[in-house]
Coordinates of C-alpha atoms in Angstrom, one line a residue:
Chain A
M1 CA 19.9 -24.8 30.6
L2 CA 19.4 -23.5 34.2
D3 CA 22.9 -24.7 34.9
Q4 CA 24.2 -22.2 32.3
A5 CA 21.9 -19.6 33.9
A6 CA 23.3 -20.4 37.3
V7 CA 23.2 -16.7 38.3
L8 CA 19.4 -16.7 38.4
K9 CA 18.3 -17.5 41.9
Q10 CA 15.1 -15.7 42.5
P11 CA 11.9 -15.5 40.5
C12 CA 12.5 -11.8 40.1
D13 CA 15.9 -12.6 38.5
L14 CA 14.2 -14.8 36.0
D15 CA 11.4 -12.3 35.2
L16 CA 13.9 -9.5 34.8
A17 CA 16.1 -11.7 32.5
V18 CA 13.1 -12.6 30.4
F19 CA 12.0 -9.0 30.3
F20 CA 15.3 -7.8 29.1
A21 CA 15.5 -10.6 26.5
R22 CA 12.2 -9.3 25.1
H23 CA 13.2 -5.6 25.5
P24 CA 16.9 -5.8 24.9
R25 CA 17.4 -2.1 24.9
S26 CA 15.3 -0.3 27.5
L27 CA 15.5 3.2 28.9
L28 CA 13.7 2.8 32.3
S29 CA 13.8 3.9 35.9
S30 CA 13.8 1.3 38.7
E31 CA 10.2 2.4 39.5
S32 CA 9.0 1.8 36.0
L33 CA 10.7 -1.6 36.0
A34 CA 9.1 -2.5 39.3
A35 CA 5.7 -1.4 38.0
L36 CA 6.1 -3.3 34.8
L37 CA 7.2 -6.6 36.5
G38 CA 5.1 -6.3 39.6
Y39 CA 7.9 -6.6 42.2
E40 CA 9.0 -4.4 45.0
I41 CA 11.6 -1.8 43.9
K42 CA 14.1 -3.4 46.5
Q43 CA 13.7 -6.8 44.9
V44 CA 14.1 -5.4 41.4
A45 CA 17.2 -3.6 42.5
Q46 CA 18.7 -6.8 43.9
S47 CA 17.9 -8.7 40.8
L48 CA 19.4 -6.0 38.6
D49 CA 22.6 -6.3 40.6
V50 CA 22.6 -10.0 40.0
L51 CA 22.2 -9.6 36.2
L52 CA 24.7 -6.7 36.1
A53 CA 27.3 -8.6 38.1
A54 CA 26.9 -11.6 35.8
G55 CA 27.5 -9.5 32.8
I56 CA 24.1 -10.4 31.3
L57 CA 23.0 -6.8 31.5
R58 CA 24.8 -3.5 30.9
R59 CA 23.6 -0.3 32.4
R60 CA 24.3 3.3 31.5
Q61 CA 23.1 6.3 33.4
T62 CA 23.7 9.9 33.9
S63 CA 23.7 11.7 37.2
A64 CA 21.0 14.1 36.1
H65 CA 18.0 11.7 36.0
A66 CA 16.7 8.5 37.3
A67 CA 16.3 6.5 34.1
R68 CA 19.0 4.1 33.0
L69 CA 19.7 2.6 29.7
Y70 CA 19.8 -1.2 30.0
E71 CA 21.2 -3.4 27.3
M72 CA 21.0 -7.1 27.3
T73 CA 24.5 -8.5 26.5
S74 CA 23.9 -12.2 26.7
E75 CA 24.7 -12.6 23.0
D76 CA 28.2 -11.5 23.7
L77 CA 28.7 -14.0 26.5
P78 CA 30.0 -17.5 25.9
G79 CA 27.1 -19.9 25.9
G80 CA 24.8 -16.9 25.8
D81 CA 22.2 -18.7 23.8
W82 CA 20.7 -19.9 27.0
V83 CA 18.6 -16.8 27.0
E84 CA 16.8 -18.0 23.9
S85 CA 16.0 -21.3 25.6
L86 CA 14.9 -19.5 28.7
L87 CA 12.6 -17.4 26.6
A88 CA 11.2 -20.4 24.8
L89 CA 10.6 -22.2 28.1
S90 CA 9.1 -19.3 29.9
S91 CA 6.7 -18.5 27.1
T92 CA 4.3 -21.3 28.3
R93 CA 2.7 -21.4 31.6
Q94 CA 3.9 -24.9 32.3
G95 CA 7.5 -24.0 31.4
R96 CA 7.5 -20.9 33.5
L97 CA 6.1 -22.9 36.5
A98 CA 8.8 -25.5 36.0
L99 CA 11.5 -22.8 35.9
L100 CA 10.2 -21.2 39.1
N101 CA 10.0 -24.5 40.8
E102 CA 13.6 -25.2 39.8
L103 CA 14.6 -21.8 41.1
D104 CA 12.8 -22.6 44.4
R105 CA 14.6 -25.9 44.7
R106 CA 17.9 -24.3 43.9
S107 CA 17.2 -21.6 46.4
Q108 CA 16.3 -24.2 49.1
R109 CA 19.3 -26.3 48.3
E110 CA 21.6 -23.3 48.6
S111 CA 20.0 -22.1 51.7
G112 CA 20.2 -25.7 53.1
A113 CA 23.8 -25.8 52.2
A114 CA 24.4 -22.5 53.7
R115 CA 22.5 -23.5 56.8
S116 CA 24.6 -26.7 57.1
R117 CA 27.7 -24.6 56.6
L118 CA 26.5 -22.3 59.4
D119 CA 25.6 -25.3 61.5
T120 CA 29.0 -26.8 60.9
A121 CA 30.6 -23.5 61.9
A122 CA 28.5 -23.2 65.0
R123 CA 28.9 -26.8 66.1
P124 CA 31.6 -27.2 68.7
G125 CA 34.6 -29.0 67.3
P126 CA 35.8 -32.3 68.6
R127 CA 36.5 -31.9 72.3
R128 CA 40.1 -31.7 72.9
I129 CA 41.2 -33.8 75.8
D130 CA 44.0 -32.4 77.7
S131 CA 46.1 -35.3 78.5
R132 CA 47.9 -33.3 80.9
Chain B
M1 CA 12.4 24.3 -5.2
S2 CA 15.1 25.9 -3.0
D3 CA 18.2 24.0 -1.8
T4 CA 16.2 22.2 0.9
E5 CA 17.7 18.8 1.3
L6 CA 15.0 16.2 0.7
I7 CA 15.2 12.7 2.0
E8 CA 13.3 9.9 0.5
T9 CA 11.1 7.9 2.7
G10 CA 11.6 4.8 0.6
I11 CA 8.0 3.9 1.0
S12 CA 6.6 2.9 -2.4
G13 CA 4.5 5.7 -3.9
L14 CA 4.8 8.1 -0.9
D15 CA 7.8 10.0 -2.2
S16 CA 5.9 10.7 -5.4
I17 CA 3.1 12.3 -3.4
L18 CA 5.7 14.2 -1.3
S19 CA 7.3 15.5 -4.5
N20 CA 10.5 13.4 -4.1
G21 CA 10.7 13.3 -0.3
I22 CA 10.6 15.3 3.0
P23 CA 13.0 18.0 4.1
R24 CA 15.7 16.7 6.4
A25 CA 15.0 17.2 10.1
N26 CA 11.3 17.7 9.6
V27 CA 9.2 16.5 12.4
I28 CA 6.5 14.3 10.8
L29 CA 3.3 13.7 12.8
V30 CA 1.5 10.6 11.6
E31 CA -2.0 10.6 13.0
G32 CA -4.7 8.0 12.7
A33 CA -7.0 5.6 14.6
I34 CA -6.0 2.2 15.8
G35 CA -5.1 -0.2 12.9
T36 CA -4.7 2.5 10.3
G37 CA -1.0 1.6 9.7
K38 CA 0.9 4.3 11.7
T39 CA 3.4 1.8 13.2
T40 CA 4.0 0.2 9.8
L41 CA 4.6 3.6 8.2
G42 CA 7.0 4.8 10.9
L43 CA 8.9 1.6 11.0
E44 CA 9.2 1.4 7.3
F45 CA 10.5 5.0 7.2
V46 CA 13.3 4.0 9.6
Y47 CA 13.9 0.6 8.0
R48 CA 14.2 2.0 4.5
G49 CA 16.5 4.7 5.7
A50 CA 18.8 2.1 7.3
S51 CA 18.6 -0.5 4.5
M52 CA 18.4 1.6 1.4
F53 CA 19.9 5.1 2.1
G54 CA 22.6 4.4 4.6
E55 CA 20.8 6.4 7.3
P56 CA 20.9 4.6 10.7
G57 CA 17.7 4.9 12.7
M58 CA 16.1 4.5 16.0
V59 CA 12.7 3.3 17.0
V60 CA 11.3 4.3 20.4
L61 CA 8.4 2.1 21.7
F62 CA 6.2 2.5 24.7
E63 CA 3.7 -0.2 24.4
V64 CA 4.7 -2.7 21.7
S65 CA 7.4 -5.1 22.8
P66 CA 10.5 -4.9 20.6
E67 CA 10.4 -8.6 20.3
K68 CA 6.9 -8.4 18.7
L69 CA 7.9 -5.6 16.5
V70 CA 10.9 -7.5 15.2
R71 CA 8.7 -10.6 14.6
D72 CA 6.0 -8.6 12.8
A73 CA 8.5 -6.8 10.6
L74 CA 9.6 -10.1 9.2
R75 CA 6.2 -10.4 7.6
F76 CA 7.3 -7.6 5.3
G77 CA 10.7 -9.1 4.8
W78 CA 12.4 -6.5 7.1
D79 CA 15.1 -8.1 9.1
L80 CA 15.3 -5.7 12.0
A81 CA 17.4 -8.0 14.1
A82 CA 20.1 -8.0 11.4
L83 CA 20.1 -4.2 11.2
E84 CA 20.5 -4.1 15.0
R85 CA 23.4 -6.4 14.9
E86 CA 25.0 -4.2 12.3
Q87 CA 24.4 -1.1 14.5
R88 CA 22.2 0.4 11.8
L89 CA 19.1 0.3 14.0
K90 CA 18.3 0.5 17.7
I91 CA 15.0 -0.3 19.1
I92 CA 14.5 1.3 22.5
F93 CA 11.7 0.5 24.9
T94 CA 10.9 3.1 27.5
T95 CA 8.0 4.9 29.2
R96 CA 6.5 8.1 28.1
Q97 CA 7.5 9.8 31.3
V98 CA 11.1 8.8 30.9
F99 CA 11.1 9.7 27.3
H100 CA 9.7 13.2 28.0
Q101 CA 12.3 13.7 30.7
E102 CA 15.0 12.5 28.4
L103 CA 14.3 15.0 25.8
Q104 CA 14.7 17.8 28.3
Q105 CA 18.1 16.7 29.3
A106 CA 21.2 18.1 27.7
D107 CA 22.9 14.8 28.4
S108 CA 20.0 12.6 27.3
L109 CA 21.0 9.0 27.1
L110 CA 18.6 8.5 24.3
L111 CA 20.0 11.2 22.1
E112 CA 23.5 10.2 23.1
E113 CA 22.7 6.7 21.7
A114 CA 21.3 8.3 18.6
A115 CA 24.4 10.4 18.1
K116 CA 26.7 7.4 18.9
M117 CA 25.2 5.4 16.1
G118 CA 24.9 8.3 13.7
A119 CA 21.2 8.1 13.6
R120 CA 19.5 10.2 11.0
R121 CA 15.9 9.0 11.5
I122 CA 13.8 8.2 14.5
F123 CA 10.4 6.8 14.9
V124 CA 8.5 7.3 18.1
D125 CA 5.4 5.0 18.3
G126 CA 2.6 6.3 20.4
A127 CA 3.8 9.9 21.0
A128 CA 0.4 11.3 22.0
G129 CA 0.9 10.6 25.7
V130 CA 4.4 12.1 25.6
I131 CA 3.1 15.4 24.4
S132 CA 0.0 15.2 26.7
S133 CA -3.5 14.6 25.5
T134 CA -4.8 17.8 26.9
L135 CA -4.9 21.1 25.1
G136 CA -3.2 24.2 26.5
Q137 CA 0.1 25.8 27.1
E138 CA 1.5 22.8 29.0
S139 CA 0.9 20.5 26.0
R140 CA 2.3 23.1 23.6
D141 CA 5.4 23.4 25.7
A142 CA 5.8 19.6 25.9
C143 CA 5.6 19.4 22.2
H144 CA 8.2 22.2 21.8
V145 CA 10.6 20.3 24.1
L146 CA 10.2 17.2 22.0
V147 CA 10.7 19.0 18.7
E148 CA 13.7 20.9 20.0
G149 CA 15.3 17.8 21.3
L150 CA 15.0 16.0 17.9
Q151 CA 16.1 19.0 15.9
R152 CA 19.3 19.4 18.1
E153 CA 20.3 16.1 16.7
Q154 CA 19.2 16.8 13.1
L155 CA 16.9 13.8 13.3
T156 CA 14.1 13.4 10.8
A157 CA 11.4 12.1 13.1
V158 CA 8.1 10.3 12.6
L159 CA 5.8 10.6 15.6
A160 CA 2.8 8.4 15.6
V161 CA -0.2 9.8 17.3
E162 CA -3.5 7.9 18.0
A163 CA -6.5 9.6 16.5
N164 CA -8.4 9.2 19.7
A165 CA -6.0 11.7 21.2
L166 CA -7.1 14.2 18.7
D167 CA -10.2 16.1 18.1
V168 CA -12.4 13.8 16.1
N169 CA -13.5 16.4 13.6
H170 CA -10.2 18.2 13.5
A171 CA -12.1 21.4 14.3
I172 CA -9.4 22.6 16.6
A173 CA -5.7 22.6 15.6
L174 CA -3.8 20.7 18.1
P175 CA -0.3 21.6 19.4
E176 CA 1.2 18.6 17.7
E177 CA -0.3 19.6 14.4
S178 CA 0.8 23.2 14.5
I179 CA 4.3 22.5 15.8
A180 CA 5.1 19.5 13.5
D181 CA 6.6 20.3 10.1
T182 CA 4.6 17.6 8.3
V183 CA 1.3 16.2 9.2
I184 CA 0.2 12.9 7.6
R185 CA -3.3 11.6 8.3
L186 CA -4.1 7.9 7.9
R187 CA -7.7 6.7 7.7
M188 CA -9.8 3.6 7.2
E189 CA -12.7 4.7 5.1
D190 CA -15.9 2.8 4.4
A191 CA -16.7 2.1 0.8
S192 CA -20.1 0.5 0.9
R193 CA -19.3 -2.6 3.0
A194 CA -15.6 -2.6 2.2
T195 CA -12.8 -0.6 3.9
V196 CA -10.2 1.4 2.0
R197 CA -7.1 2.8 3.6
S198 CA -6.3 6.4 2.7
I199 CA -3.3 8.7 3.4
E200 CA -3.4 12.5 3.3
V201 CA -0.6 14.9 3.6
V202 CA -2.3 17.7 5.5
K203 CA 0.8 20.0 5.6
S204 CA 4.5 19.8 5.0
R205 CA 6.8 22.6 5.4
G206 CA 9.6 23.3 3.0
H207 CA 8.4 21.5 -0.1
D208 CA 5.5 20.8 -2.4
F209 CA 3.3 17.8 -2.1
Q210 CA 0.1 16.3 -3.7
M211 CA -2.9 17.2 -1.6
G212 CA -6.0 15.1 -1.1
R213 CA -6.6 11.5 0.0
H214 CA -4.5 8.9 -1.7
S215 CA -5.0 5.2 -1.3
F216 CA -2.6 2.8 0.3
R217 CA -2.4 -0.9 1.1
I218 CA -0.2 -2.8 3.6
V219 CA 1.2 -5.7 1.6
D220 CA 2.9 -8.8 3.0
G221 CA 6.5 -9.1 1.8
Q222 CA 6.6 -5.4 0.8
G223 CA 5.2 -3.0 3.4
L224 CA 3.2 0.1 2.5
Q225 CA 2.1 0.7 -1.1
V226 CA 0.8 4.2 -1.7
Y227 CA -1.2 5.0 -4.8
R228 CA -1.5 8.5 -5.9
R229 CA -5.0 9.8 -6.1
V230 CA -6.2 9.3 -9.7
Q231 CA -7.9 12.7 -9.7
A232 CA -4.8 14.6 -8.7
P233 CA -3.4 16.8 -11.4
R234 CA 0.1 15.7 -12.3
T235 CA 3.0 16.9 -14.3
R236 CA 3.3 14.4 -17.1
D237 CA 6.7 13.0 -17.9
R238 CA 6.5 14.3 -21.4
A239 CA 4.0 16.2 -23.5
A240 CA 2.0 14.0 -25.7
A241 CA 3.7 13.8 -29.1
F242 CA 0.7 13.5 -31.3
D243 CA 1.1 11.6 -34.4
P244 CA -1.4 13.1 -36.9
N245 CA -1.0 10.4 -39.6
T246 CA -0.6 6.9 -38.3
R247 CA -3.8 4.9 -38.2
V248 CA -4.3 1.6 -36.5
S249 CA -6.5 -0.8 -38.4
T250 CA -9.5 -2.3 -36.6
G251 CA -9.2 -5.9 -37.7
V252 CA -12.9 -6.0 -38.6
A253 CA -13.4 -6.6 -42.3
G254 CA -15.2 -3.7 -43.8
L255 CA -14.8 -1.4 -40.8
D256 CA -11.5 0.2 -41.8
E257 CA -13.2 1.6 -44.9
I258 CA -15.8 3.3 -42.7
V259 CA -13.3 4.7 -40.2
N260 CA -11.1 6.1 -42.9
G261 CA -8.5 3.4 -42.6
G262 CA -8.4 3.0 -38.9
Y263 CA -8.2 4.8 -35.5
F264 CA -5.5 7.5 -35.0
L265 CA -2.7 6.7 -32.7
G266 CA -3.4 8.3 -29.3
S267 CA -7.1 8.3 -30.0
T268 CA -9.9 7.2 -27.8
T269 CA -12.6 5.1 -29.3
V270 CA -15.8 3.9 -27.5
V271 CA -17.7 1.0 -28.9
A272 CA -21.2 1.2 -27.3
G273 CA -23.9 -1.3 -27.4
I274 CA -26.1 -3.7 -25.5
S275 CA -24.7 -6.9 -24.0
G276 CA -24.2 -9.6 -26.6
V277 CA -24.1 -7.3 -29.6
G278 CA -20.5 -8.2 -30.4
K279 CA -18.3 -5.6 -28.7
S280 CA -16.0 -8.2 -27.2
V281 CA -15.7 -10.0 -30.6
M282 CA -14.7 -6.7 -32.2
A283 CA -12.2 -6.2 -29.4
L284 CA -10.7 -9.6 -30.0
Q285 CA -10.4 -8.9 -33.7
Y286 CA -8.6 -5.6 -32.8
V287 CA -6.2 -7.7 -30.7
A288 CA -5.8 -10.3 -33.5
E289 CA -5.0 -7.5 -36.0
G290 CA -2.3 -6.3 -33.7
I291 CA -0.8 -9.8 -33.6
R292 CA -1.0 -10.0 -37.4
L293 CA 0.9 -6.7 -37.7
G294 CA 3.4 -7.5 -34.9
E295 CA 2.1 -4.6 -32.7
R296 CA 2.1 -5.0 -29.0
T297 CA -1.5 -5.1 -27.7
L298 CA -2.9 -4.9 -24.2
M299 CA -6.4 -6.1 -23.3
L300 CA -7.7 -5.1 -19.8
S301 CA -10.8 -6.9 -18.6
L302 CA -12.9 -6.5 -15.6
D303 CA -15.5 -8.9 -16.9
E304 CA -13.8 -12.1 -18.0
Q305 CA -10.8 -13.8 -16.7
V306 CA -7.8 -14.5 -18.9
P307 CA -8.5 -18.2 -19.7
Q308 CA -12.1 -17.3 -20.6
I309 CA -10.9 -14.6 -23.0
I310 CA -8.5 -17.0 -24.6
R311 CA -11.3 -19.6 -25.0
N312 CA -13.7 -17.0 -26.5
A313 CA -11.1 -15.9 -29.0
R314 CA -10.7 -19.5 -30.2
T315 CA -14.4 -19.6 -31.1
I316 CA -13.8 -16.9 -33.7
G317 CA -10.6 -18.5 -34.9
I318 CA -8.1 -16.4 -32.9
D319 CA -5.4 -18.2 -31.0
L320 CA -4.0 -15.7 -28.5
Q321 CA -1.7 -18.1 -26.6
P322 CA 1.3 -18.0 -29.0
A323 CA 1.2 -14.2 -29.1
I324 CA 1.0 -14.1 -25.3
D325 CA 3.9 -16.5 -25.1
R326 CA 5.9 -14.3 -27.5
G327 CA 5.2 -11.2 -25.4
L328 CA 3.2 -9.5 -28.1
V329 CA -0.1 -9.6 -26.3
K330 CA -0.8 -9.0 -22.6
L331 CA -4.2 -9.9 -21.1
Q332 CA -4.9 -8.4 -17.8
Y333 CA -7.8 -9.3 -15.6
D334 CA -8.7 -7.3 -12.4
P335 CA -11.8 -8.4 -10.5
P336 CA -14.2 -5.5 -10.2
Q337 CA -15.3 -6.2 -6.7
E338 CA -14.1 -3.7 -4.2
I339 CA -11.9 -2.1 -6.8
E340 CA -9.4 0.4 -5.3
I341 CA -9.3 2.8 -8.1
D342 CA -6.0 4.5 -7.2
R343 CA -4.2 1.2 -7.1
H344 CA -6.0 0.0 -10.2
F345 CA -4.9 3.1 -12.1
H346 CA -1.4 2.7 -10.8
D347 CA -1.3 -0.9 -12.1
I348 CA -2.5 0.1 -15.5
E349 CA 0.0 3.0 -15.7
T350 CA 2.8 0.6 -14.7
I351 CA 1.8 -2.0 -17.3
V352 CA 1.4 0.6 -20.1
K353 CA 4.7 2.2 -19.4
E354 CA 6.5 -1.1 -19.2
F355 CA 4.8 -3.0 -22.0
Q356 CA 4.4 0.0 -24.3
P357 CA 1.5 -1.3 -26.3
K358 CA 0.3 0.3 -29.5
R359 CA -3.2 -1.0 -29.1
V360 CA -5.2 -1.1 -25.9
V361 CA -8.7 -2.5 -25.3
F362 CA -10.8 -2.1 -22.1
D363 CA -13.6 -4.6 -21.8
S364 CA -15.5 -2.9 -20.5
I365 CA -15.7 0.6 -18.9
S366 CA -19.3 -0.1 -17.9
T367 CA -18.0 -2.3 -15.2
Y368 CA -16.1 0.6 -13.7
G369 CA -19.3 2.5 -13.7
S370 CA -21.1 -0.2 -11.7
S371 CA -18.1 -0.3 -9.2
L372 CA -17.5 3.4 -8.9
G373 CA -20.8 4.9 -9.7
T374 CA -21.4 7.0 -12.8
R375 CA -22.6 10.2 -11.2
G376 CA -19.8 11.1 -8.8
R377 CA -16.4 12.5 -9.7
Q378 CA -14.6 9.3 -9.1
F379 CA -15.5 7.6 -12.4
R380 CA -15.2 10.8 -14.5
D381 CA -11.8 11.6 -13.0
F382 CA -10.6 8.1 -13.5
F383 CA -11.6 8.1 -17.1
H384 CA -10.0 11.5 -17.6
A385 CA -6.8 10.2 -16.2
L386 CA -7.0 7.1 -18.3
V387 CA -7.5 9.0 -21.5
A388 CA -4.7 11.4 -20.6
L389 CA -2.4 8.4 -19.9
M390 CA -3.2 6.7 -23.2
K391 CA -2.7 9.9 -25.2
E392 CA 0.6 10.5 -23.6
E393 CA 1.7 6.9 -24.4
Q394 CA 0.2 7.2 -27.9
T395 CA -1.8 4.1 -27.8
A396 CA -4.9 3.7 -29.9
T397 CA -7.4 2.7 -27.2
V398 CA -10.8 1.1 -27.6
Y399 CA -13.2 1.1 -24.7
N400 CA -16.2 -1.2 -24.8
H401 CA -19.2 0.3 -23.2
E402 CA -22.4 -1.5 -22.5
N403 CA -25.3 0.8 -23.3
P404 CA -28.5 -0.7 -21.8
D405 CA -30.9 0.4 -24.5
L406 CA -32.0 -2.7 -26.3
L407 CA -33.5 -1.2 -29.4
G408 CA -32.3 2.2 -30.5
M409 CA -30.3 4.4 -28.2
S410 CA -31.5 7.3 -26.2
S411 CA -28.0 8.5 -25.7
M412 CA -24.6 7.4 -27.0
M413 CA -23.0 7.0 -23.6
G414 CA -26.0 6.5 -21.3
E415 CA -25.2 7.7 -17.8
F416 CA -21.5 8.0 -18.6
A417 CA -21.4 11.7 -19.4
M418 CA -18.0 11.7 -21.1
S419 CA -18.7 11.8 -24.8
S420 CA -16.7 15.0 -25.1
L421 CA -13.5 13.1 -24.0
V422 CA -13.9 10.5 -26.7
D423 CA -12.6 10.9 -30.2
N424 CA -14.6 8.1 -31.9
I425 CA -17.9 6.6 -31.0
I426 CA -19.1 3.4 -32.7
L427 CA -22.7 2.5 -31.9
M428 CA -23.7 -1.2 -32.2
N429 CA -27.3 -2.0 -32.0
W430 CA -29.9 -4.6 -32.7
V431 CA -32.3 -3.6 -35.3
E432 CA -35.6 -5.4 -35.5
L433 CA -36.7 -5.9 -39.1
G434 CA -39.7 -8.3 -39.6
D435 CA -39.2 -11.2 -37.3
A436 CA -35.4 -10.9 -37.0
F437 CA -32.9 -9.0 -35.0
R438 CA -30.1 -7.7 -37.2
L439 CA -26.9 -6.1 -36.1
G440 CA -26.3 -2.5 -37.0
L441 CA -23.1 -0.5 -36.7
T442 CA -23.0 3.3 -36.9
V443 CA -19.9 5.5 -36.6
A444 CA -21.6 8.3 -34.7
K445 CA -18.5 10.4 -34.0
M446 CA -15.0 10.5 -35.5
R447 CA -12.9 13.5 -34.6
A448 CA -10.8 14.9 -37.4
N449 CA -12.4 12.5 -39.9
P450 CA -15.2 12.8 -42.4
T451 CA -18.1 10.6 -41.1
T452 CA -21.2 9.5 -43.0
R453 CA -23.1 8.3 -39.9
V454 CA -24.7 5.6 -42.0
T455 CA -25.9 2.5 -40.3
H456 CA -24.2 -0.6 -41.7
E457 CA -25.2 -4.1 -41.1
C458 CA -22.7 -6.5 -39.5
E459 CA -22.6 -10.2 -39.0
I460 CA -20.8 -12.5 -36.6
V461 CA -19.9 -15.8 -38.1
D462 CA -18.8 -18.7 -35.8
G463 CA -15.2 -19.4 -36.3
Q464 CA -14.7 -16.3 -38.4
G465 CA -15.7 -13.3 -36.3
M466 CA -17.3 -10.1 -37.3
R467 CA -17.5 -8.3 -40.6
V468 CA -19.3 -5.3 -41.9
L469 CA -21.6 -6.2 -44.8
P470 CA -21.8 -4.2 -47.9
R471 CA -24.5 -1.6 -48.0
R472 CA -26.3 -3.4 -50.7
L473 CA -27.2 -7.0 -50.1
P474 CA -28.9 -8.4 -53.1
L475 CA -31.3 -11.2 -52.2
R476 CA -30.2 -10.9 -48.6
S477 CA -33.6 -11.4 -47.2
S478 CA -37.2 -10.5 -47.7
Q479 CA -36.5 -7.4 -45.6
G480 CA -33.7 -6.2 -47.9
S481 CA -30.6 -4.3 -47.0
F482 CA -30.2 -1.6 -44.3
S483 CA -29.9 0.9 -47.1
D484 CA -33.5 0.2 -47.9
Y485 CA -34.5 1.7 -44.5
R486 CA -34.4 4.9 -42.6
G487 CA -34.8 5.3 -38.8
L488 CA -32.9 2.1 -38.0
I489 CA -31.3 3.5 -34.8
S490 CA -34.1 5.7 -33.7
R491 CA -36.3 2.7 -33.2
S492 CA -38.7 3.3 -36.1
P493 CA -37.3 1.6 -39.1
T494 CA -39.3 2.5 -42.2
R495 CA -38.7 1.1 -45.6
Q496 CA -37.8 3.8 -48.0
P497 CA -40.0 4.4 -51.0
S498 CA -37.4 3.3 -53.4
A499 CA -35.3 0.2 -52.7
D500 CA -32.9 1.4 -55.2
A501 CA -31.6 4.2 -53.0
P502 CA -28.0 4.8 -53.8
A503 CA -25.5 3.2 -51.4
D504 CA -22.5 5.1 -50.1
D505 CA -20.2 2.3 -50.9

């Protein structure tokens, strides 16, 4: 299921996705969202970007005021029923911990992979022997 | 009524109290304490609009999660998720602060959403904090902003306000109440140790409505069920068309002769007597006579459940079941505990209008007295309403009434001061003669009929029921016939000097 929800990387991404699954149409400011979820505004903003970029969430806003209308769009996405499974799993303490652990592992794997990519990039290449 | 367009709420019973609905674009304030049913009322208003009247709606929530609202609505059979999928309903979660700001914006996202879906109804749950819980100009202004915003979009709005945000005694008019077009107050009222829900339309601009506290229930699978206050005066569907001639026979041998051939259609008869004197037997014979003549008969009981009534009838040779199966007889039992009189009356009214009986029996009205009390208005108004209903429907109705006087009667109706409403009163009483109790029957009152007010002896025979005995009973007993005595009902039976006193029959 998390494979389908591959876009979720941070605990805040998960919490935000679950929040919008339960409140599929919300008119909120980033500050209200941060207060409701208990995360820093910066983190919430990053997670919102993740969900928006993945097309899970749609956002409408006007220039006049800070609140935005968020609409969960997962039902429109192919394989969008993962949200329901996500909700079911995160509705228990154990399920939620398992999800967070999996996200942690994924995050570590990805940062490990990134590090190894970086290491590879930083490692000097095979020494070229000038035969001349 | 002017050309004001009324919209139906669709809530069972409420539109009748609102005289067919609420003017479109009214702002309706629903106030009440926690658990009084504000959310259910507001949600049903929007749900019925979308599902019954083709009016899309919007629900704005601040505290309740939409997920829970959708789940709880299923309990009433309201599939909100389906309505959302069909774009007939939108549930929006927001904060009070954002909502307040939204309504001040010309380009409000919320109102844009409402316009986009063609919403005609909106329910805002927990609006008190939006308007501000403090009194003063600021609160009034906030309320104006809200109302203006809603009216711009021609939305008929229900705003639910917690009672704890209001003045407890309603001594001071709050901004919400004066600015709103309609104010509906929900209450949970103590009735002894029970709790009864009530709904009151405090004001409603632009149309007529029924004042006072009406009852309501929240019923699984249905939603709100509002029952018009029994006491409220009403415009009857049709004036009672009195039939001055048709009589309905009693079914008790010998009684028809005493009551001039039977009770008039539309008349009210009370059979009063102590417990065990034979009132229910007489009632069952009245039902049996209806069966014999093919007349629809309704028996309402607060004392005995239906199987018990059927069993009792068998003991006097009456088999009710075939008539019940044929739809000729309807037996209705309502337990007297915690009786909600508005609902009870509504049920009776519905049965009578649908079943259209010619004969109706109540066994007994004394039980209403013990549930409602006999001294307050509640019982009297209920009985008034009942009599009016039965007259309008032209049923010949018999009410059994247990009079607690064992020997003799100090008053016909005891504490039930309603003799003036009743057309016929039949007193049944034990008369002690020698070492035996004998059953006496006196027609004490019979409106528009000649009445002799002679006490007749009756007997109840197992397997046969009741019959009124002839006045003269030769060799009946050493005590002789009732006609030999005077003072039978006044507790001092005295044998008359001449046992050959002329009988009236």
